[in-house]
Coordinates of C-alpha atoms in Angstrom, one line a residue:
Chain A
M130 CA -7.7 -24.8 -34.7
Q131 CA -10.9 -25.3 -32.6
Q132 CA -9.4 -27.4 -29.8
L133 CA -6.2 -24.6 -29.6
S134 CA -5.3 -23.0 -26.3
T135 CA -4.9 -19.6 -27.1
N136 CA -1.9 -20.1 -26.4
Q137 CA -0.7 -22.7 -29.0
R138 CA -2.8 -20.6 -31.3
A139 CA -0.6 -17.9 -31.0
L140 CA 2.0 -19.9 -31.0
V141 CA 1.2 -21.0 -34.5
L142 CA 0.4 -17.6 -35.8
S143 CA 3.9 -16.5 -34.4
F144 CA 5.5 -19.2 -36.4
L145 CA 3.7 -18.6 -39.2
L146 CA 4.7 -15.2 -39.4
L147 CA 8.4 -15.7 -38.9
V148 CA 8.1 -18.2 -41.4
G149 CA 6.4 -15.7 -43.9
G150 CA 9.2 -13.3 -43.2
L151 CA 11.5 -14.9 -43.6
F152 CA 10.5 -16.1 -46.9
L153 CA 9.7 -12.5 -48.4
W154 CA 13.0 -11.3 -46.5
E155 CA 15.1 -13.8 -48.9
A156 CA 12.8 -12.9 -52.1
A157 CA 13.1 -10.0 -51.7
I158 CA 16.5 -10.3 -52.3
P159 CA 17.7 -9.6 -56.0
A160 CA 19.7 -12.5 -57.1
Q161 CA 23.0 -11.1 -59.1
K162 CA 22.6 -11.4 -63.3
A163 CA 24.9 -14.7 -64.6
A164 CA 27.9 -14.0 -66.5
S165 CA 26.3 -15.2 -70.5
E166 CA 23.6 -12.2 -69.3
L167 CA 25.5 -9.5 -69.6
T168 CA 26.0 -7.4 -72.2
E169 CA 29.5 -6.1 -73.4
Y170 CA 28.5 -2.8 -72.1
E171 CA 27.8 -4.2 -67.9
K172 CA 30.6 -6.4 -68.2
L173 CA 33.4 -3.2 -69.4
T174 CA 31.8 -1.1 -66.4
G175 CA 32.2 -3.9 -64.1
A176 CA 28.3 -4.4 -62.9
G177 CA 29.8 -9.0 -63.5
A178 CA 31.3 -8.4 -59.6
P179 CA 29.5 -9.4 -56.7
K180 CA 27.0 -6.3 -55.3
A181 CA 27.7 -5.8 -51.8
G182 CA 24.1 -6.2 -50.8
V183 CA 21.6 -6.9 -47.7
P184 CA 22.3 -10.9 -46.6
P185 CA 19.8 -13.3 -47.2
P186 CA 18.7 -15.0 -43.4
S187 CA 19.6 -18.4 -44.2
Q188 CA 23.3 -16.1 -44.2
V189 CA 22.6 -14.7 -40.8
L190 CA 21.5 -18.2 -39.8
V191 CA 24.7 -19.6 -40.8
K192 CA 26.9 -17.0 -39.0
A193 CA 24.6 -16.4 -36.1
W194 CA 25.1 -20.5 -36.1
E195 CA 29.5 -19.8 -36.7
Q196 CA 29.1 -17.3 -33.6
L197 CA 27.2 -18.8 -31.1
S198 CA 28.8 -21.9 -31.1
D199 CA 32.0 -20.8 -30.3
P200 CA 31.4 -17.2 -28.9
F201 CA 33.7 -16.8 -26.1
Y202 CA 37.2 -16.9 -28.3
D203 CA 39.1 -13.6 -28.4
A204 CA 41.5 -13.3 -31.1
G205 CA 42.6 -9.8 -30.9
P206 CA 41.3 -6.1 -30.1
N207 CA 38.4 -6.1 -33.4
D208 CA 38.0 -10.1 -33.1
K209 CA 36.3 -11.0 -30.4
G210 CA 33.9 -13.3 -29.5
I211 CA 29.8 -12.3 -29.0
G212 CA 29.8 -13.4 -26.0
I213 CA 32.4 -11.5 -24.8
Q214 CA 31.6 -8.4 -26.7
V215 CA 28.1 -8.9 -24.5
A216 CA 29.8 -9.8 -21.6
Y217 CA 30.9 -6.5 -21.5
S218 CA 27.8 -4.5 -22.3
L219 CA 26.1 -6.6 -19.4
Y220 CA 29.1 -5.6 -16.9
R221 CA 29.0 -2.1 -18.4
V222 CA 24.8 -1.8 -18.0
L223 CA 24.8 -3.6 -14.8
T224 CA 27.7 -1.7 -13.3
G225 CA 25.9 1.9 -13.9
Y226 CA 22.7 1.1 -12.9
F227 CA 23.3 -0.8 -9.9
L228 CA 25.5 2.7 -8.8
A229 CA 22.2 4.6 -10.2
A230 CA 20.3 1.9 -7.9
L231 CA 22.7 2.6 -4.8
I232 CA 21.7 6.8 -5.0
A233 CA 18.0 6.2 -6.5
I234 CA 15.8 4.5 -4.2
P235 CA 17.0 5.4 -1.1
V236 CA 17.1 9.6 -2.0
G237 CA 13.5 8.6 -4.5
F238 CA 12.7 7.6 -0.3
L239 CA 13.4 11.0 0.5
I240 CA 11.9 12.5 -1.8
G241 CA 8.8 11.0 -1.3
M242 CA 8.6 10.8 2.2
S243 CA 9.1 14.9 2.4
P244 CA 7.0 17.2 0.9
V245 CA 9.7 19.8 1.2
A246 CA 12.8 17.6 0.0
Y247 CA 10.1 16.8 -2.5
K248 CA 9.5 20.6 -4.0
A249 CA 13.6 21.6 -3.7
L250 CA 15.0 18.7 -5.6
N251 CA 11.9 18.8 -8.2
P252 CA 13.1 21.7 -10.5
F253 CA 16.7 19.5 -10.8
I254 CA 15.2 16.3 -11.7
Q255 CA 13.0 18.2 -14.5
V256 CA 15.6 19.7 -15.6
L257 CA 18.2 16.8 -15.5
R258 CA 15.4 14.3 -16.6
P259 CA 15.3 15.4 -20.0
I260 CA 18.9 15.3 -21.1
S261 CA 19.7 12.5 -24.0
P262 CA 22.3 10.7 -21.7
L263 CA 25.0 10.8 -24.8
A264 CA 25.3 14.3 -24.5
W265 CA 26.7 14.0 -21.0
M266 CA 29.3 12.2 -22.5
P267 CA 31.6 14.5 -23.4
L268 CA 31.6 15.7 -20.7
A269 CA 32.4 12.7 -18.9
L270 CA 35.1 11.7 -21.3
F271 CA 36.5 15.1 -19.9
I272 CA 36.7 14.5 -16.5
I273 CA 36.7 11.0 -16.1
Q274 CA 39.6 10.5 -18.5
D275 CA 38.6 6.9 -18.7
S276 CA 36.7 5.8 -21.6
N277 CA 35.1 2.5 -19.6
A278 CA 33.9 4.6 -16.6
S279 CA 32.6 7.1 -18.9
A280 CA 30.5 4.8 -20.6
I281 CA 29.4 3.4 -17.5
F282 CA 28.3 7.0 -16.5
V283 CA 26.8 7.4 -19.3
I284 CA 24.3 4.2 -18.2
F285 CA 24.4 5.9 -14.4
I286 CA 22.6 9.2 -15.1
C287 CA 20.5 7.2 -17.4
S288 CA 18.9 4.6 -15.5
I289 CA 18.6 7.0 -12.7
W290 CA 15.9 8.9 -12.8
P291 CA 13.5 6.0 -13.8
M292 CA 13.9 4.9 -10.4
L293 CA 14.5 8.5 -8.6
I294 CA 10.6 9.4 -10.2
N295 CA 8.5 6.1 -9.1
T296 CA 10.5 6.2 -6.1
A297 CA 9.2 8.9 -5.3
F298 CA 5.6 8.3 -6.5
G299 CA 5.5 5.1 -4.5
V300 CA 6.3 6.0 -1.4
A301 CA 4.8 9.0 -1.3
G302 CA 1.5 7.6 -2.8
V303 CA 1.3 4.8 0.2
R304 CA -2.1 5.1 2.3
K305 CA -2.3 6.7 4.9
D306 CA -3.7 4.3 7.1
W307 CA -0.3 1.4 6.5
I308 CA 1.4 4.9 8.0
N309 CA -1.2 4.8 10.8
V310 CA -1.3 1.2 11.4
A311 CA 2.4 0.9 11.3
R312 CA 2.0 4.6 14.1
T313 CA 0.0 2.5 16.1
H314 CA 1.7 0.1 16.2
E315 CA 4.8 2.1 17.5
L316 CA 7.2 1.3 14.8
G317 CA 10.4 3.6 14.8
P318 CA 10.5 5.6 11.4
V319 CA 13.2 2.4 10.4
K320 CA 11.1 -0.2 10.9
T321 CA 8.2 1.4 8.8
A322 CA 9.8 2.1 6.1
L323 CA 11.3 -1.2 6.2
T324 CA 8.2 -3.2 7.1
V325 CA 5.5 -1.0 5.6
I326 CA 6.6 2.0 3.2
L327 CA 8.4 -0.5 1.2
P328 CA 7.1 -3.6 0.5
A329 CA 3.5 -0.8 -0.2
A330 CA 6.2 1.3 -2.6
A331 CA 7.6 -2.0 -4.2
P332 CA 5.3 -2.9 -7.5
T333 CA 5.7 1.2 -8.2
I334 CA 9.4 1.1 -7.6
V335 CA 10.3 -2.2 -9.6
T336 CA 8.7 -0.8 -12.1
G337 CA 10.6 2.4 -12.1
M338 CA 13.8 0.1 -12.2
R339 CA 12.5 -2.4 -14.8
I340 CA 11.7 1.2 -16.8
S341 CA 15.5 2.0 -16.2
I342 CA 17.4 -1.2 -17.7
G343 CA 15.2 -0.9 -21.4
I344 CA 16.4 2.4 -21.2
A345 CA 20.0 0.9 -20.5
W346 CA 20.7 -1.3 -22.7
L347 CA 19.4 0.7 -25.9
V348 CA 21.9 3.4 -24.2
I349 CA 24.3 1.2 -24.1
V350 CA 24.7 0.2 -27.7
A351 CA 24.9 4.2 -28.9
A352 CA 27.9 4.8 -25.7
E353 CA 29.5 2.0 -26.6
M354 CA 29.4 2.8 -30.5
L355 CA 31.1 6.0 -29.3
V356 CA 34.2 4.9 -26.7
G357 CA 34.5 2.1 -28.9
G358 CA 37.4 -1.0 -28.1
T359 CA 34.8 -3.6 -26.6
G360 CA 31.1 -3.8 -26.5
I361 CA 28.0 -5.3 -28.6
G362 CA 27.2 -1.9 -29.7
Y363 CA 31.2 -1.4 -30.6
Y364 CA 30.9 -4.6 -32.6
V365 CA 28.4 -3.6 -34.6
W366 CA 30.1 -0.7 -35.4
N367 CA 33.2 -2.2 -36.0
E368 CA 31.1 -5.1 -38.1
W369 CA 29.6 -2.2 -40.6
N370 CA 32.9 -0.7 -40.8
N371 CA 33.4 -4.3 -42.3
L372 CA 30.7 -4.5 -44.6
D373 CA 30.0 -7.6 -42.8
L374 CA 26.3 -6.6 -42.9
T375 CA 25.8 -10.5 -42.1
S376 CA 27.5 -9.8 -38.6
V377 CA 25.4 -6.4 -38.2
I378 CA 22.4 -8.4 -38.9
F379 CA 23.1 -11.0 -36.9
S380 CA 24.4 -8.9 -33.6
I381 CA 21.2 -6.7 -34.1
L382 CA 18.9 -10.0 -32.5
V383 CA 21.5 -10.4 -29.6
I384 CA 20.9 -7.2 -28.6
G385 CA 17.0 -7.3 -28.4
V386 CA 17.1 -11.2 -27.4
V387 CA 19.7 -9.6 -24.9
G388 CA 17.4 -7.1 -23.8
M389 CA 14.8 -9.0 -23.9
A390 CA 15.7 -11.3 -21.0
L391 CA 16.6 -8.4 -18.8
D392 CA 13.3 -7.2 -19.3
A393 CA 12.0 -10.5 -18.4
A394 CA 14.4 -11.3 -15.2
F395 CA 12.6 -7.5 -13.6
G396 CA 9.3 -9.3 -14.8
A397 CA 9.4 -11.5 -12.6
V398 CA 11.2 -9.6 -9.9
Q399 CA 6.8 -7.2 -10.7
R400 CA 5.6 -9.9 -10.8
A401 CA 6.9 -11.4 -7.0
V402 CA 6.5 -8.4 -5.2
A403 CA 3.2 -7.5 -6.6
Y404 CA 0.3 -7.4 -4.5
A405 CA -3.7 -7.1 -4.9
E406 CA -5.4 -4.6 -3.2
Chain B
M33 CA -15.3 14.7 40.4
A34 CA -13.2 11.6 40.5
H35 CA -11.2 11.1 37.1
S36 CA -12.5 8.1 34.9
F37 CA -10.6 5.4 32.9
L38 CA -10.4 7.6 29.8
S39 CA -11.3 12.0 30.7
I40 CA -11.6 14.1 27.4
E41 CA -11.3 17.8 28.7
N42 CA -12.7 20.7 27.2
L43 CA -11.7 19.2 23.4
T44 CA -11.8 21.9 21.3
Q45 CA -10.9 20.9 17.4
R46 CA -10.9 24.2 14.9
F47 CA -9.8 23.6 11.4
A48 CA -8.8 26.6 9.4
S49 CA -10.7 27.8 5.8
G50 CA -10.0 29.1 3.3
K51 CA -11.8 32.3 4.4
G52 CA -9.7 32.8 7.3
E53 CA -12.6 32.3 9.8
D54 CA -12.0 29.1 11.4
L55 CA -14.0 26.1 11.5
T56 CA -14.9 24.5 14.4
V57 CA -15.7 21.2 14.4
F58 CA -16.5 20.8 17.7
E59 CA -15.8 22.8 21.5
D60 CA -15.5 21.9 25.3
A61 CA -16.6 18.0 24.5
S62 CA -15.6 16.3 28.0
F63 CA -17.1 12.6 29.2
G64 CA -15.3 9.9 30.5
I65 CA -15.1 6.5 30.1
E66 CA -14.7 3.9 32.6
K67 CA -12.6 0.9 33.0
G68 CA -13.9 -2.4 30.5
E69 CA -16.5 0.0 29.3
F70 CA -18.5 -0.5 26.1
V71 CA -18.9 3.0 25.3
C72 CA -20.3 4.0 21.2
I73 CA -20.9 7.2 20.1
L74 CA -23.6 8.5 17.3
G75 CA -24.1 11.0 15.6
H76 CA -24.5 12.7 11.9
S77 CA -21.4 13.4 9.4
G78 CA -19.6 15.6 10.1
C79 CA -19.8 15.9 13.5
G80 CA -16.5 15.7 14.8
K81 CA -16.5 11.6 15.6
S82 CA -14.0 10.4 14.1
T83 CA -11.7 13.3 14.6
I84 CA -12.1 12.6 18.2
M85 CA -11.4 8.6 17.9
N86 CA -8.1 10.0 16.2
I87 CA -7.4 12.1 18.8
L88 CA -7.8 9.3 21.3
A89 CA -5.5 7.1 18.9
G90 CA -2.5 10.0 19.0
L91 CA -3.0 10.5 15.5
A92 CA -4.5 13.8 15.5
E93 CA -3.6 16.8 17.5
P94 CA -6.9 18.5 19.6
T95 CA -6.9 22.3 18.6
S96 CA -6.5 22.7 22.6
G97 CA -7.7 20.2 25.5
V98 CA -6.2 17.1 26.7
V99 CA -7.4 13.1 27.0
L100 CA -5.9 11.8 30.0
M101 CA -6.1 8.1 30.3
D102 CA -5.0 6.1 33.4
G103 CA -4.5 10.1 34.8
K104 CA -1.7 10.6 32.3
E105 CA -1.8 12.6 29.5
V106 CA -2.1 11.1 25.4
S107 CA 0.1 11.9 23.4
G108 CA 1.0 10.4 19.9
P109 CA -0.3 6.8 19.0
S110 CA 0.7 3.9 21.0
L111 CA 0.4 0.4 21.7
D112 CA -2.1 0.9 24.5
R113 CA -4.5 2.5 22.4
G114 CA -5.9 -0.6 19.5
V115 CA -7.6 0.7 16.4
V116 CA -9.7 -0.7 14.2
F117 CA -10.1 1.1 10.9
Q118 CA -13.2 1.2 9.1
N119 CA -11.0 0.2 5.8
Y120 CA -9.7 -3.1 7.6
S121 CA -6.2 -1.2 7.3
L122 CA -4.7 -4.7 6.4
M123 CA -1.3 -4.4 4.6
P124 CA -2.5 -6.3 1.2
W125 CA 1.1 -8.0 0.6
L126 CA 0.8 -10.2 4.2
S127 CA -1.3 -12.8 4.6
A128 CA -3.7 -12.9 7.5
L129 CA -1.8 -14.3 10.2
K130 CA 1.0 -12.4 9.4
N131 CA -0.8 -9.1 9.6
V132 CA -1.8 -10.1 13.3
T133 CA 1.9 -11.4 14.1
F134 CA 3.4 -8.3 12.9
A135 CA 1.6 -6.4 15.3
V136 CA 1.6 -8.9 18.3
A137 CA 5.3 -9.0 17.8
A138 CA 5.7 -5.3 18.0
R139 CA 3.7 -5.0 21.3
Y140 CA 5.8 -8.4 22.5
P141 CA 9.3 -7.9 20.9
R142 CA 10.4 -10.8 23.4
W143 CA 8.0 -13.1 22.3
S144 CA 9.3 -16.0 20.8
K145 CA 8.5 -16.4 17.2
A146 CA 6.3 -19.5 17.5
K147 CA 4.4 -18.2 20.6
V148 CA 3.8 -14.8 18.2
V149 CA 2.4 -17.4 15.8
E150 CA 0.2 -19.3 18.5
H151 CA -0.8 -16.4 19.8
S152 CA -2.3 -15.2 16.8
T153 CA -3.8 -18.2 15.7
Q154 CA -5.6 -18.6 18.3
Y155 CA -7.2 -15.0 18.4
L156 CA -7.5 -15.4 15.1
A157 CA -9.5 -18.3 16.3
M158 CA -11.9 -16.6 18.2
V159 CA -13.2 -14.6 15.3
G160 CA -13.6 -17.7 13.0
L161 CA -10.6 -18.2 10.8
Q162 CA -9.1 -21.1 10.9
G163 CA -7.1 -23.7 8.7
D164 CA -6.6 -22.5 5.7
A165 CA -8.1 -19.3 5.3
I166 CA -4.8 -17.5 7.6
H167 CA -2.8 -18.2 5.2
R168 CA -4.5 -16.0 2.5
K169 CA -4.2 -12.2 1.3
P170 CA -6.6 -9.7 2.1
A171 CA -8.3 -9.9 -1.4
Q172 CA -8.7 -13.7 -1.4
L173 CA -10.9 -12.8 1.7
S174 CA -14.5 -11.4 2.5
G175 CA -15.0 -7.9 3.7
G176 CA -16.6 -9.8 6.9
M177 CA -13.4 -11.6 7.2
R178 CA -10.8 -9.0 6.2
Q179 CA -13.5 -7.5 9.2
R180 CA -12.3 -10.3 11.7
V181 CA -8.4 -10.0 10.9
S182 CA -8.7 -5.9 12.1
I183 CA -10.1 -7.5 15.2
A184 CA -8.3 -10.4 16.0
R185 CA -5.0 -7.9 15.0
A186 CA -6.4 -5.1 17.8
F187 CA -7.5 -8.1 20.7
A188 CA -4.5 -10.0 20.6
N189 CA -2.9 -6.7 21.8
H190 CA -4.4 -6.4 24.9
P191 CA -4.3 -2.7 24.3
K192 CA -6.1 -0.6 27.3
L193 CA -8.2 0.9 25.1
L194 CA -9.7 -0.1 21.7
L195 CA -10.8 2.6 19.2
L196 CA -13.6 0.9 16.8
D197 CA -14.2 3.5 14.0
E198 CA -17.0 2.2 12.5
P199 CA -15.8 -1.3 11.9
F200 CA -18.5 -2.8 10.1
G201 CA -19.8 0.7 7.9
A202 CA -18.5 -1.2 5.4
L203 CA -19.7 -4.8 5.3
D204 CA -23.3 -6.2 4.7
A205 CA -26.1 -6.5 7.0
L206 CA -26.6 -10.1 7.5
T207 CA -22.3 -10.3 7.7
R208 CA -22.7 -7.1 10.1
G209 CA -25.0 -9.2 11.8
T210 CA -23.0 -11.7 12.9
I211 CA -19.4 -10.0 13.2
Q212 CA -21.5 -8.1 16.2
D213 CA -21.8 -11.1 17.9
E214 CA -18.5 -11.7 17.7
L215 CA -17.7 -9.2 18.5
L216 CA -19.6 -9.5 21.3
K217 CA -18.2 -13.3 22.2
I218 CA -14.4 -11.5 22.4
W219 CA -15.1 -8.5 24.1
G220 CA -17.3 -10.8 26.5
G221 CA -14.0 -13.0 28.1
T222 CA -12.1 -9.8 28.3
E223 CA -12.0 -6.6 30.3
Q224 CA -11.4 -4.4 27.4
T225 CA -12.2 -1.0 27.0
V226 CA -13.9 -0.2 24.0
F227 CA -15.0 3.1 22.6
M228 CA -16.7 2.8 19.2
I229 CA -18.0 4.6 16.3
T230 CA -21.2 4.1 14.9
H231 CA -24.1 5.2 12.6
D232 CA -26.5 1.9 13.7
V233 CA -28.4 2.7 16.5
D234 CA -29.6 -1.5 16.8
E235 CA -26.2 -1.9 17.3
A236 CA -24.9 0.3 19.2
I237 CA -27.8 -0.4 21.7
L238 CA -26.9 -4.7 21.0
L239 CA -23.1 -4.2 21.7
A240 CA -22.5 -0.7 24.3
D241 CA -22.7 -0.1 28.1
R242 CA -23.5 3.6 27.4
I243 CA -24.2 6.0 24.1
L244 CA -22.7 9.3 23.4
L245 CA -25.1 11.2 21.3
M246 CA -23.6 14.3 19.7
T247 CA -25.2 17.0 18.7
N248 CA -24.6 18.4 14.9
G249 CA -21.7 20.5 13.6
P250 CA -20.3 23.1 13.5
Y251 CA -20.2 23.6 17.3
A252 CA -20.6 20.7 17.8
R253 CA -21.1 18.4 21.8
V254 CA -21.5 15.2 23.8
A255 CA -24.9 16.4 24.5
E256 CA -26.1 12.9 26.3
S257 CA -24.8 10.0 27.9
V258 CA -27.8 7.2 28.0
E259 CA -27.2 4.4 29.4
I260 CA -28.3 0.5 27.8
T261 CA -30.1 -0.4 30.9
I262 CA -30.5 -4.0 29.1
P263 CA -28.3 -6.5 31.2
R264 CA -26.3 -8.8 29.2
P265 CA -25.2 -10.8 27.9
R266 CA -27.8 -10.2 25.3
K267 CA -28.4 -11.6 22.0
R268 CA -30.0 -10.3 19.6
E269 CA -32.9 -11.5 18.2
E270 CA -34.1 -11.3 22.7
I271 CA -33.4 -8.1 23.5
I272 CA -35.5 -6.5 21.0
E273 CA -38.3 -8.3 23.0
H274 CA -37.0 -6.4 26.5
P275 CA -39.1 -3.3 27.5
N276 CA -36.2 -0.7 27.7
Y277 CA -35.4 -1.7 23.9
Y278 CA -37.5 0.7 22.2
L279 CA -37.7 3.6 25.1
I280 CA -33.8 3.8 24.0
R281 CA -33.9 3.4 20.8
N282 CA -36.9 5.7 20.1
H283 CA -35.1 8.1 22.2
L284 CA -31.7 7.9 20.6
L285 CA -34.0 7.9 17.1
H286 CA -35.7 11.4 18.4
F287 CA -32.1 12.8 19.3
L288 CA -30.1 12.3 15.6
G289 CA -33.7 13.3 13.8
T290 CA -34.4 16.6 15.6
R291 CA -32.7 17.3 19.3
S292 CA -29.0 17.2 17.5
K293 CA -30.4 20.0 15.2
V294 CA -31.7 21.9 17.9
L295 CA -28.9 21.3 20.6
S296 CA -26.2 22.2 18.5
G297 CA -24.4 25.0 19.3
Q298 CA -25.8 25.4 22.6
R299 CA -24.1 25.0 25.2
T300 CA -25.3 22.8 28.9
G301 CA -24.3 26.6 30.6
Q302 CA -22.3 26.8 33.9
G303 CA -19.6 26.7 32.1
S304 CA -19.7 23.2 32.2
N305 CA -20.6 20.5 28.8
R306 CA -20.0 17.6 30.4
P307 CA -23.3 15.1 28.9
Q308 CA -26.7 15.1 30.1
T309 CA -27.0 11.0 32.0
I310 CA -30.3 9.6 30.3
R311 CA -32.0 6.6 31.9
L312 CA -34.5 4.5 30.8
D313 CA -35.4 1.6 32.5
R314 CA -39.3 0.8 32.9
M315 CA -38.4 -1.9 35.0
E316 CA -37.4 0.4 37.4
E317 CA -40.2 2.4 37.0
T318 CA -42.8 -1.0 37.9
A319 CA -40.8 -2.3 40.4
T320 CA -40.5 -0.9 44.1
E321 CA -37.8 2.1 44.2
S322 CA -35.4 -1.3 42.5
E323 CA -32.4 -1.2 43.5
D324 CA -31.7 -4.3 42.5
P325 CA -27.4 -4.6 43.0
A326 CA -26.9 -6.5 40.4
Q327 CA -28.6 -4.0 37.7
A328 CA -26.2 -1.4 40.0
T329 CA -23.4 -2.3 39.6
S330 CA -23.7 -3.2 35.9
L331 CA -24.6 0.7 35.4
R332 CA -22.8 3.7 35.8
A333 CA -23.1 7.0 36.1
V334 CA -20.5 8.8 34.5
N335 CA -22.2 12.7 35.4
E336 CA -22.0 13.3 39.3

């Protein structure tokens, strides 16, 4: 053990935890009693019928293999491959998210650069920010009259706040010295914004973007459960209605993995724009 | 009197303090700087040195008074006035070279990229930064190296006036010495006019043609202008042997020690607040009525 690096030791421990966890899960599922052990009374009351229980990991793995080997099949409205469902969810998340970024980052810039704008907009932000994004759903459905666009709107509204607040905070916090350097070099306002303020505030802005994408991915599942039709959130709910818990567990894992990938992507961007003072 | 290259006229700075009465940092400060001159300003904290510097840089507005450069009024920051800030003010996300090219490109927008890089590299080499070091980020450079980059950035732009705001304040004594020598070297090759704030008496004597002494604030003013009668080129080890060195040094220390307080808030009278020119020269006393032309040209009086 001594010769292994910290990473290798962590990897071994992760693997042991996984195996241990799966073993406990498998062992915790009560076995069905064999028909010969049943009493007359139990037979009469139907206890011999297989009970719907939490599926063991082995079944989930089989399901995962089955689904992942053909992720893009499309056999009608209620039977699409996991790849298609994830793609729908990602499409909604990314559309709403980038629309939010398109507004939040310029407005955040403005708020960060102008104390007046900051003070004027702050009360609105403070009231709108704590609203659960799903609370907007009925209003969105009524106004937009389209379930898909409403889901995108919910993503938009939930991802706008962290980006807006972080951009404003990052821009307002840019060191005065750097602004002075820009001023003594006669850089215009646009050039100052792009070559000094943007790179200086980029780490804070990207942190906001990373928080937003995390929230957006959390919210899309709930939003799709409401609007239905397609997407990973709908898939979970649909499989629950089908009482197919194996698929439910499998899709929970898929949600986790996709969320991790989104976060990792923004983590990479964060590292790229980071600087040491 | 004839206008100097840089002329500061009746500069006054007041700040509103919470109690309704304004805080006057300095009042009617007037002095001039000639082209090609290296002037240091010495004074205790709070006398408004940095405020004067910010006004000269165009980063701050005086309450009243004007600054004229080349006969034109200074308003707002300009590439004609380069600034080296105490905390280097390098962009931490750019390499040393990019920090300089960014400034050079702003100064000479028509230059080709290759020319900008070549010019910048040349100035970085002049302050002793070469090879791999110029591609490092400021965080990977020592404090001395960062200040070198900042000095290179300022000189590379050939400003008409170079403002140095305590550029060596954050450096250790040994590094400070090396960079002072480099500053002298790079300055010696140019006709650059320099105005520098410092707290260090020896540094001021080594670098300056003239030292302006400020009284304590509030109501601070530039009381004296001391000529440094030590011929150039100066070397740190040699100037301390010069007969005028301790004469000047003691005068400066006396001023900072006692007279900066005594003179505080007083006016020179006659409505003029121009500094009194002080010329201390032991060589002149011993020589027969010295009008050594070589020395006369290197020394300029501002107060006619």
